[in-house]
Backbone as JSON, one array per atom type, in Angstrom:
{
  "sequence": "MQLQAYIPAGLAILLALGFCGLFTALAVLVGPKATNPEKLKPFECGSEPIGSPRGRYSVRFYQVAILFLVFDIEAAFMYPWAILYNQLSHTNAPPGQVVVSVFWFAEIPVFISILVVAFAYVWRKKAIGWE",
  "N": [[0.84, -1.19, 0.0], [0.41, 2.26, -0.63], [1.09, 4.3, 1.55], [2.13, 6.8, 1.76], [0.7, 8.54, 0.21], [-1.39, 9.29, 1.74], [-0.43, 10.94, 3.69], [-0.58, 13.86, 3.47], [-3.38, 14.25, 3.88], [-3.74, 13.13, 6.42], [-2.09, 14.83, 7.89], [-3.44, 17.26, 7.55], [-5.82, 16.68, 8.92], [-4.82, 16.26, 11.51], [-3.77, 18.83, 12.03], [-6.14, 20.34, 11.94], [-7.57, 19.24, 14.12], [-5.74, 19.94, 16.11], [-5.85, 22.79, 16.01], [-8.53, 23.14, 16.76], [-8.5, 22.08, 19.37], [-6.61, 23.83, 20.53], [-7.85, 26.4, 20.32], [-10.17, 25.93, 21.8], [-9.09, 25.4, 24.32], [-7.85, 27.89, 24.78], [-10.14, 29.52, 24.9], [-11.34, 28.56, 27.21], [-9.35, 29.02, 29.15], [-8.56, 31.76, 28.87], [-10.84, 33.21, 28.42], [-13.69, 35.26, 29.55], [-15.04, 34.81, 32.84], [-17.12, 35.66, 34.34], [-20.25, 35.29, 35.67], [-23.72, 35.93, 35.92], [-27.13, 36.2, 37.09], [-28.57, 37.37, 34.97], [-27.13, 36.76, 32.65], [-27.51, 34.06, 32.55], [-30.1, 33.65, 31.8], [-32.53, 32.41, 29.43], [-32.3, 33.21, 25.93], [-33.95, 34.71, 23.27], [-33.59, 35.85, 20.37], [-33.43, 38.6, 21.09], [-35.81, 39.16, 22.38], [-38.1, 38.59, 25.11], [-38.37, 35.25, 26.35], [-41.08, 33.14, 25.36], [-43.28, 31.03, 26.85], [-42.49, 27.59, 27.73], [-39.25, 26.23, 27.17], [-39.18, 23.55, 26.96], [-41.39, 22.61, 25.71], [-43.71, 20.55, 23.86], [-43.61, 19.45, 20.49], [-45.68, 19.12, 17.61], [-46.3, 15.96, 16.05], [-46.46, 16.13, 13.33], [-44.65, 18.06, 12.6], [-42.18, 16.73, 12.76], [-42.66, 14.72, 10.91], [-42.88, 16.15, 8.49], [-40.31, 17.22, 8.41], [-38.67, 14.91, 8.19], [-39.66, 13.84, 5.81], [-38.95, 15.88, 4.07], [-36.14, 15.66, 4.17], [-35.81, 13.07, 3.1], [-36.88, 13.29, 0.45], [-35.31, 15.37, -0.49], [-32.68, 14.39, -0.37], [-32.92, 12.19, -2.06], [-33.53, 13.49, -4.42], [-31.14, 14.75, -4.79], [-29.55, 12.78, -5.81], [-30.03, 12.79, -8.47], [-28.46, 14.68, -9.73], [-25.68, 13.76, -9.96], [-26.2, 11.66, -11.74], [-27.11, 13.04, -14.01], [-24.82, 14.46, -14.69], [-22.98, 12.42, -15.26], [-24.24, 11.0, -17.25], [-23.75, 11.1, -20.07], [-21.18, 10.02, -20.24], [-21.63, 7.48, -19.11], [-23.45, 6.31, -20.87], [-22.06, 5.96, -23.21], [-20.04, 4.1, -22.95], [-19.57, 1.58, -24.14], [-19.5, 2.13, -26.81], [-18.4, 2.11, -30.18], [-15.62, 4.0, -31.53], [-16.57, 7.14, -32.83], [-19.24, 6.57, -33.14], [-22.57, 7.08, -31.93], [-24.06, 5.77, -29.26], [-26.76, 5.18, -27.31], [-27.36, 4.12, -24.14], [-29.92, 2.08, -23.08], [-30.42, 1.18, -20.55], [-29.18, 3.08, -18.79], [-30.6, 5.33, -19.51], [-33.23, 4.62, -18.84], [-33.07, 4.35, -16.18], [-33.37, 6.74, -14.6], [-36.1, 7.61, -15.09], [-37.45, 5.48, -13.81], [-36.54, 5.83, -11.22], [-37.6, 8.41, -10.67], [-40.31, 7.81, -10.9], [-40.69, 6.17, -8.68], [-40.26, 8.06, -6.68], [-42.47, 9.76, -7.21], [-44.65, 8.06, -6.7], [-44.23, 7.61, -3.96], [-44.51, 10.24, -3.04], [-47.18, 10.74, -3.76], [-48.47, 8.89, -2.09], [-47.79, 9.9, 0.45], [-49.01, 12.38, 0.3], [-51.7, 11.62, 0.02], [-52.17, 10.39, 2.47], [-52.14, 12.6, 4.01], [-49.85, 13.5, 5.32], [-48.27, 15.64, 4.85], [-48.69, 19.14, 4.87], [-50.23, 21.81, 6.47], [-52.53, 22.57, 9.05]],
  "CA": [[0.0, 0.0, 0.0], [1.15, 3.5, -0.7], [0.61, 5.13, 2.65], [2.64, 8.16, 1.62], [-0.31, 9.37, -0.44], [-2.33, 9.73, 2.77], [0.24, 11.82, 4.65], [-1.16, 15.22, 3.51], [-4.71, 14.22, 4.49], [-3.55, 12.91, 7.85], [-1.53, 16.05, 8.46], [-4.52, 18.26, 7.59], [-6.72, 16.3, 10.01], [-4.13, 16.54, 12.78], [-3.72, 20.29, 12.22], [-7.49, 20.81, 12.26], [-7.84, 18.86, 15.51], [-4.88, 20.76, 16.96], [-6.42, 24.13, 16.1], [-9.76, 23.06, 17.57], [-8.12, 21.93, 20.76], [-5.94, 25.05, 20.97], [-8.8, 27.5, 20.52], [-11.05, 25.57, 22.91], [-8.31, 25.62, 25.54], [-7.72, 29.34, 24.97], [-11.43, 30.07, 25.32], [-11.57, 28.18, 28.61], [-8.34, 29.62, 30.02], [-8.44, 33.21, 28.76], [-12.16, 33.83, 28.3], [-14.28, 35.8, 30.78], [-15.71, 33.81, 33.66], [-18.12, 36.31, 35.18], [-21.63, 34.9, 35.4], [-24.74, 36.51, 36.79], [-28.44, 35.65, 36.71], [-29.02, 37.91, 33.69], [-26.47, 36.02, 31.58], [-27.97, 32.68, 32.54], [-31.47, 33.58, 31.3], [-32.64, 32.05, 28.01], [-32.31, 34.36, 25.04], [-34.61, 34.42, 22.0], [-33.54, 36.92, 19.36], [-33.62, 39.93, 21.64], [-37.1, 39.31, 23.08], [-38.27, 37.69, 26.25], [-38.88, 33.94, 25.95], [-42.51, 32.91, 25.55], [-43.54, 29.63, 27.11], [-41.4, 26.74, 28.2], [-38.43, 25.68, 26.09], [-39.37, 22.1, 26.97], [-42.69, 22.32, 25.13], [-43.75, 19.47, 22.87], [-43.97, 19.79, 19.12], [-46.58, 18.18, 16.95], [-45.65, 14.91, 15.29], [-46.43, 16.58, 11.94], [-43.39, 18.79, 12.39], [-41.13, 15.75, 12.51], [-42.99, 14.04, 9.66], [-42.51, 17.02, 7.38], [-38.84, 17.33, 8.39], [-38.1, 13.66, 7.67], [-40.03, 13.74, 4.39], [-38.1, 16.82, 3.34], [-34.81, 15.07, 4.04], [-35.85, 11.92, 2.2], [-37.04, 13.73, -0.93], [-34.18, 16.21, -0.86], [-31.51, 13.55, -0.61], [-33.16, 11.4, -3.26], [-33.41, 14.38, -5.57], [-29.72, 15.06, -4.97], [-28.93, 11.71, -6.59], [-30.24, 13.04, -9.89], [-27.39, 15.53, -10.25], [-24.56, 12.97, -10.5], [-26.66, 10.93, -12.92], [-27.14, 13.96, -15.15], [-23.44, 14.81, -15.05], [-22.29, 11.25, -15.78], [-25.06, 10.27, -18.21], [-23.08, 11.0, -21.37], [-20.07, 9.08, -20.09], [-22.15, 6.14, -18.83], [-24.17, 5.74, -22.0], [-21.17, 5.75, -24.35], [-18.87, 3.31, -22.55], [-19.32, 0.46, -25.05], [-19.68, 2.59, -28.18], [-17.18, 2.21, -31.0], [-15.27, 5.4, -31.79], [-17.29, 7.82, -33.89], [-20.66, 6.23, -33.12], [-23.32, 7.5, -30.76], [-24.91, 4.69, -28.78], [-27.37, 5.57, -26.05], [-27.69, 2.95, -23.35], [-31.31, 2.09, -22.61], [-30.4, 1.0, -19.09], [-28.88, 4.34, -18.09], [-31.68, 6.27, -19.78], [-34.44, 4.18, -18.13], [-32.82, 4.36, -14.73], [-33.9, 7.93, -13.93], [-37.57, 7.59, -15.02], [-37.86, 4.55, -12.75], [-36.25, 6.51, -9.95], [-38.58, 9.49, -10.49], [-41.63, 7.22, -10.66], [-40.72, 5.75, -7.27], [-40.46, 9.29, -5.9], [-43.83, 10.25, -7.42], [-45.55, 7.17, -5.96], [-44.05, 7.9, -2.54], [-45.08, 11.55, -2.79], [-48.64, 10.6, -3.81], [-48.87, 8.19, -0.87], [-47.66, 10.83, 1.57], [-50.03, 13.41, 0.11], [-53.01, 11.02, 0.28], [-52.25, 10.16, 3.93], [-52.13, 13.94, 4.61], [-48.7, 13.65, 6.2], [-47.77, 16.98, 4.63], [-49.75, 20.14, 4.85], [-50.51, 22.34, 7.8], [-53.94, 22.92, 9.29]],
  "C": [[0.88, 1.25, 0.0], [0.6, 4.46, 0.36], [1.1, 6.56, 2.55], [1.62, 9.09, 0.96], [-1.3, 9.94, 0.58], [-1.72, 10.69, 3.79], [-0.34, 13.23, 4.63], [-2.54, 15.25, 4.15], [-4.61, 14.03, 6.0], [-3.01, 14.14, 8.55], [-2.6, 17.14, 8.58], [-5.5, 17.95, 8.73], [-6.08, 16.59, 11.36], [-4.05, 18.04, 13.06], [-5.1, 20.84, 12.59], [-7.85, 20.46, 13.7], [-6.99, 19.68, 16.49], [-5.41, 22.18, 17.12], [-7.69, 24.14, 16.94], [-9.43, 22.96, 19.05], [-7.47, 23.19, 21.32], [-6.94, 26.15, 21.26], [-9.82, 27.19, 21.61], [-10.34, 25.8, 24.23], [-8.13, 27.11, 25.81], [-9.03, 29.97, 25.44], [-11.7, 29.76, 26.78], [-10.61, 28.93, 29.54], [-8.37, 31.15, 30.02], [-9.8, 33.91, 28.8], [-12.71, 34.34, 29.61], [-15.08, 34.72, 31.51], [-16.79, 34.41, 34.55], [-19.51, 35.86, 34.75], [-22.55, 35.61, 36.38], [-26.09, 35.99, 36.32], [-28.93, 36.16, 35.35], [-28.4, 37.16, 32.51], [-26.99, 34.6, 31.47], [-29.41, 32.53, 32.05], [-31.49, 33.14, 29.84], [-32.8, 33.29, 27.14], [-32.94, 33.96, 23.72], [-34.62, 35.66, 21.12], [-33.87, 38.29, 19.92], [-34.95, 40.15, 22.34], [-37.17, 38.32, 24.23], [-38.83, 36.35, 25.78], [-40.37, 33.81, 26.27], [-42.71, 31.41, 25.75], [-42.3, 28.88, 27.54], [-40.56, 26.26, 27.01], [-38.55, 24.16, 25.99], [-40.71, 21.69, 26.36], [-42.62, 21.25, 24.05], [-44.18, 20.02, 21.52], [-44.91, 18.72, 18.58], [-45.76, 17.16, 16.17], [-45.54, 15.32, 13.82], [-45.14, 17.34, 11.64], [-42.28, 17.82, 12.02], [-41.39, 15.0, 11.21], [-42.55, 14.88, 8.46], [-40.99, 17.14, 7.28], [-38.21, 16.07, 7.79], [-38.43, 13.51, 6.19], [-39.2, 14.69, 3.54], [-36.71, 16.22, 3.12], [-34.8, 13.93, 3.04], [-35.93, 12.39, 0.75], [-35.88, 14.6, -1.39], [-32.96, 15.37, -1.18], [-31.71, 12.7, -1.86], [-33.06, 12.27, -4.51], [-31.96, 14.75, -5.83], [-28.99, 13.97, -5.74], [-29.1, 11.93, -8.08], [-29.09, 13.86, -10.5], [-26.2, 14.7, -10.75], [-24.97, 12.16, -11.73], [-26.62, 11.82, -14.15], [-25.73, 14.31, -15.62], [-22.75, 13.63, -15.75], [-23.04, 10.52, -16.88], [-24.35, 10.07, -19.55], [-21.94, 9.97, -21.3], [-20.57, 7.65, -19.89], [-22.79, 5.5, -20.08], [-23.28, 5.46, -23.2], [-19.97, 4.87, -24.01], [-18.55, 2.19, -23.52], [-19.45, 0.86, -26.52], [-18.36, 2.57, -28.93], [-16.87, 3.67, -31.28], [-16.04, 5.95, -33.0], [-18.77, 7.51, -33.94], [-21.3, 6.71, -31.83], [-24.28, 6.38, -30.4], [-25.45, 5.11, -27.42], [-27.8, 4.3, -25.33], [-29.11, 3.07, -22.81], [-31.35, 1.96, -21.09], [-30.19, 2.33, -18.37], [-29.95, 5.4, -18.36], [-32.93, 5.91, -18.98], [-34.27, 4.24, -16.62], [-33.49, 5.55, -14.05], [-35.43, 8.0, -13.99], [-38.11, 6.62, -13.97], [-37.66, 5.19, -11.38], [-37.28, 7.6, -9.67], [-39.96, 8.91, -10.24], [-41.76, 6.71, -9.23], [-40.94, 6.97, -6.37], [-41.89, 9.8, -6.02], [-44.83, 9.37, -6.66], [-45.44, 7.44, -4.46], [-44.68, 9.24, -2.18], [-46.62, 11.49, -2.81], [-49.17, 9.9, -2.56], [-48.85, 9.14, 0.33], [-48.75, 11.9, 1.49], [-51.41, 12.85, 0.46], [-53.22, 10.76, 1.78], [-52.26, 11.48, 4.7], [-51.01, 14.09, 5.64], [-48.05, 15.01, 6.01], [-48.94, 17.93, 4.52], [-50.09, 20.56, 6.28], [-51.97, 22.73, 7.9], [-54.04, 24.16, 10.15]]
}
């Protein structure tokens, strides 16, 4: 194995950890330590806090957040496909000929149809949408 190729990455990681440790230690050692009841109060964008910070959120909030992540991440897979489509579809083509691979072209419509079915299911179950 050529471990010498990993030396710059390892050095960068060690330097980053060293800087983090150094600045954390400096903040603890040099930073101000004066505390009073006013500094310990919760702070909400310059206004007084309303209600308890331990309040419960609706399950819909978490459903929408998870659905957003799922659809966002799945949609992010389309970008590499679009970038690599030309290269993927011409891998077995003789020089000078244009051959479009049916597999690589059909891959994204199948992927999008799965997303549409999942979106329709979520919409029908009323998991998204605020009342």
